[in-house]
Amino acid sequence: MARIIAGIASSHVPAIGAAIDNGRTQEPYWQRVFSGFERSKEWMAKANPDVVIGIYNDHASAFSVEIIPTFALGCAAEFPPADEGWGPRPVPVVKGHPELASHIAQSVILDEFDLTIVNKMEVDHGLTVPLNLVFGSPKEWPCRVIPLAVNVVQYPPPTGHRCFMLGKAIRKAVESFPEDLRVVVFGTGGMSHQISGPRAGLINSKFDKAFLDNLTRNPKKLTRMPHLEYMREAGAEGIEMVMWLVMRGAIDDTAQEVYRFYTVPASNTAVGHIILENRQRGAAKRRAAGQPRRKAATKARRAAARAKTAARRSQ
Ligand SMILES: [Fe+2]
């Protein structure tokens, strides 16, 4: 059975992608940002997921402004990087998982979430920057990635509650997929940013940090937050944070925060990042610790006891 082992949230600032692509990660300004993801890369290498479900938003790259689906699930085998105005980013093609994606589409749509099924799509910085932040810049991404694009670019975006409930439906779908896959869900976007108008460059660290606290401990409170509060407190583009609630809905209520990073500014936004792990249960925990399965361990213990008794009798 497939299972979700963790959720990760991260900003997807395009300037981070440009810093990587132009070899500027060691400059002091960018070093401050990238150093915060070193532990995440180690965590990710250890977690070694089979599949990432990447919740992100398309920035008029795949869908233009003519068609804007609220939730669009990528069911293709491949998703090339989009040309965002200066050529496609020099990152690997994202390899999808059409079987799991189609299974999620079926389960979630029959659970009354009307996803748009996308069989051909290019993906922009919204997805590829978070992949860089936790996987670095490999020749191939080390796991399959299922993109799920959420509309946060044209009013009305989905509510936080709707996003959270979609996460729960995704979890149900993943856990009914028969293959033994380890899945990590990414929520991307945010944190506070306003890219135009008189408030351009707005940063509200107090709001962002409270959001991170609540994401771990009290996500239900966030599901009740109206769009206007996101935009008033975190800037117009701060609304991207509703996507983090899809991730939060897909993991345990009691998920454990294992890492957090926050820095300002990057470009003119705040960068936030968090890793929430599901508590491992039973067999999965023993396997991760390199211990034998319970049945095998019990069998071995019983065999040893029988041998001991037989040895005693023969003396
Ligand atoms: Fe964005």
Coordinates of C-alpha atoms in Angstrom, one line a residue, residues 106-239:
Q106 CA -10.5 8.6 -9.9
S107 CA -10.7 8.5 -6.1
V108 CA -10.7 12.3 -5.5
I109 CA -13.3 13.0 -8.2
L110 CA -15.6 10.3 -7.0
D111 CA -15.2 11.9 -3.6
E112 CA -16.7 15.0 -5.2
F113 CA -13.6 17.1 -5.8
D114 CA -13.9 18.2 -9.4
L115 CA -10.2 18.1 -10.5
T116 CA -9.2 19.0 -14.0
I117 CA -7.2 16.1 -15.5
V118 CA -4.2 17.3 -17.4
N119 CA -2.5 14.9 -19.8
K120 CA 0.0 17.4 -21.3
M121 CA 1.5 20.2 -19.3
E122 CA 4.7 22.2 -18.9
V123 CA 5.7 23.1 -15.4
D124 CA 7.1 26.5 -14.2
H125 CA 9.2 27.7 -11.3
G126 CA 6.3 27.1 -8.9
L127 CA 7.2 23.4 -9.1
T128 CA 10.8 23.3 -10.1
V129 CA 12.2 25.8 -7.6
P130 CA 11.0 23.7 -4.5
L131 CA 12.4 20.6 -6.2
N132 CA 15.8 22.3 -6.5
L133 CA 15.7 23.5 -2.9
V134 CA 15.3 19.9 -1.5
F135 CA 17.0 17.8 -4.2
G136 CA 19.7 20.2 -5.4
S137 CA 20.5 20.2 -9.1
P138 CA 20.8 16.6 -10.2
K139 CA 20.8 15.4 -13.8
E140 CA 17.5 13.7 -13.2
W141 CA 15.0 14.3 -10.4
P142 CA 15.5 11.3 -8.0
C143 CA 11.8 10.4 -7.8
R144 CA 8.5 10.7 -9.7
V145 CA 6.6 13.9 -9.3
I146 CA 2.8 14.4 -9.7
P147 CA 2.0 18.1 -10.2
L148 CA -1.2 19.5 -8.8
A149 CA -1.8 23.1 -9.9
V150 CA -4.1 25.3 -7.8
N151 CA -5.5 28.6 -9.0
V152 CA -4.2 31.4 -6.8
V153 CA -3.7 33.9 -9.7
Q154 CA -7.3 35.0 -10.5
Y155 CA -10.1 35.5 -8.0
P156 CA -11.6 33.4 -6.6
P157 CA -9.0 30.9 -5.4
P158 CA -10.3 27.9 -3.4
T159 CA -10.7 28.5 0.3
G160 CA -8.2 27.2 2.8
H161 CA -10.8 24.7 4.1
R162 CA -11.4 23.4 0.6
C163 CA -7.6 22.9 0.1
F164 CA -7.3 21.2 3.5
M165 CA -10.2 18.8 2.6
L166 CA -8.6 18.1 -0.8
G167 CA -5.5 17.1 1.0
K168 CA -7.5 14.6 3.1
A169 CA -9.1 13.2 -0.1
I170 CA -5.6 12.8 -1.7
R171 CA -4.4 10.9 1.4
K172 CA -7.3 8.6 1.1
A173 CA -6.5 8.0 -2.6
V174 CA -2.8 7.4 -1.9
E175 CA -3.6 4.9 0.8
S176 CA -5.8 2.9 -1.4
F177 CA -3.2 2.5 -4.1
P178 CA -1.9 -1.1 -3.9
E179 CA 1.8 -0.5 -4.8
D180 CA 4.1 0.0 -1.8
L181 CA 5.2 3.6 -2.5
R182 CA 6.5 6.2 -0.1
V183 CA 5.0 9.6 -0.9
V184 CA 5.9 13.1 0.2
V185 CA 3.5 16.0 -0.4
F186 CA 4.8 19.5 -1.1
G187 CA 2.9 22.6 -0.5
T188 CA 4.5 25.6 -2.2
G189 CA 4.2 29.4 -2.5
G190 CA 4.1 32.2 -0.1
M191 CA 5.1 33.4 2.4
S192 CA 4.3 37.1 2.6
H193 CA 4.8 38.9 -0.6
Q194 CA 3.2 41.7 -2.6
I195 CA 4.8 42.2 -6.1
S196 CA 3.1 45.3 -7.2
G197 CA 1.2 48.5 -6.1
P198 CA 2.0 50.8 -3.2
R199 CA 2.6 47.9 -0.8
A200 CA 5.1 46.2 -3.1
G201 CA 7.7 44.4 -1.0
L202 CA 5.5 44.0 2.0
I203 CA 6.9 41.5 4.5
N204 CA 5.0 40.6 7.7
S205 CA 7.2 38.2 9.6
K206 CA 4.9 38.1 12.6
F207 CA 2.1 36.8 10.5
D208 CA 4.3 34.3 8.6
K209 CA 5.7 32.9 11.8
A210 CA 2.3 32.6 13.4
F211 CA 1.2 30.8 10.2
L212 CA 4.0 28.3 10.6
D213 CA 3.1 27.7 14.2
N214 CA -0.5 27.1 13.4
L215 CA 0.4 24.9 10.4
T216 CA 2.0 22.5 12.8
R217 CA -0.2 22.8 15.9
N218 CA -3.6 24.2 14.8
P219 CA -4.2 23.9 11.1
K220 CA -7.9 24.0 11.6
K221 CA -7.6 27.6 12.7
L222 CA -5.9 28.3 9.3
T223 CA -8.7 26.6 7.4
R224 CA -11.1 29.3 8.7
M225 CA -8.9 32.2 7.6
P226 CA -10.6 34.3 4.9
H227 CA -8.8 35.3 1.7
L228 CA -8.9 38.9 2.7
E229 CA -6.9 38.2 5.8
Y230 CA -4.1 36.5 3.8
M231 CA -4.0 39.5 1.4
R232 CA -4.2 42.2 4.1
E233 CA -1.6 40.6 6.4
A234 CA 0.7 38.9 3.9
G235 CA 0.2 40.8 0.6
A236 CA -1.8 40.0 -2.5
E237 CA 0.5 37.1 -3.4
G238 CA 0.5 35.8 0.2
I239 CA -2.8 34.0 -0.9

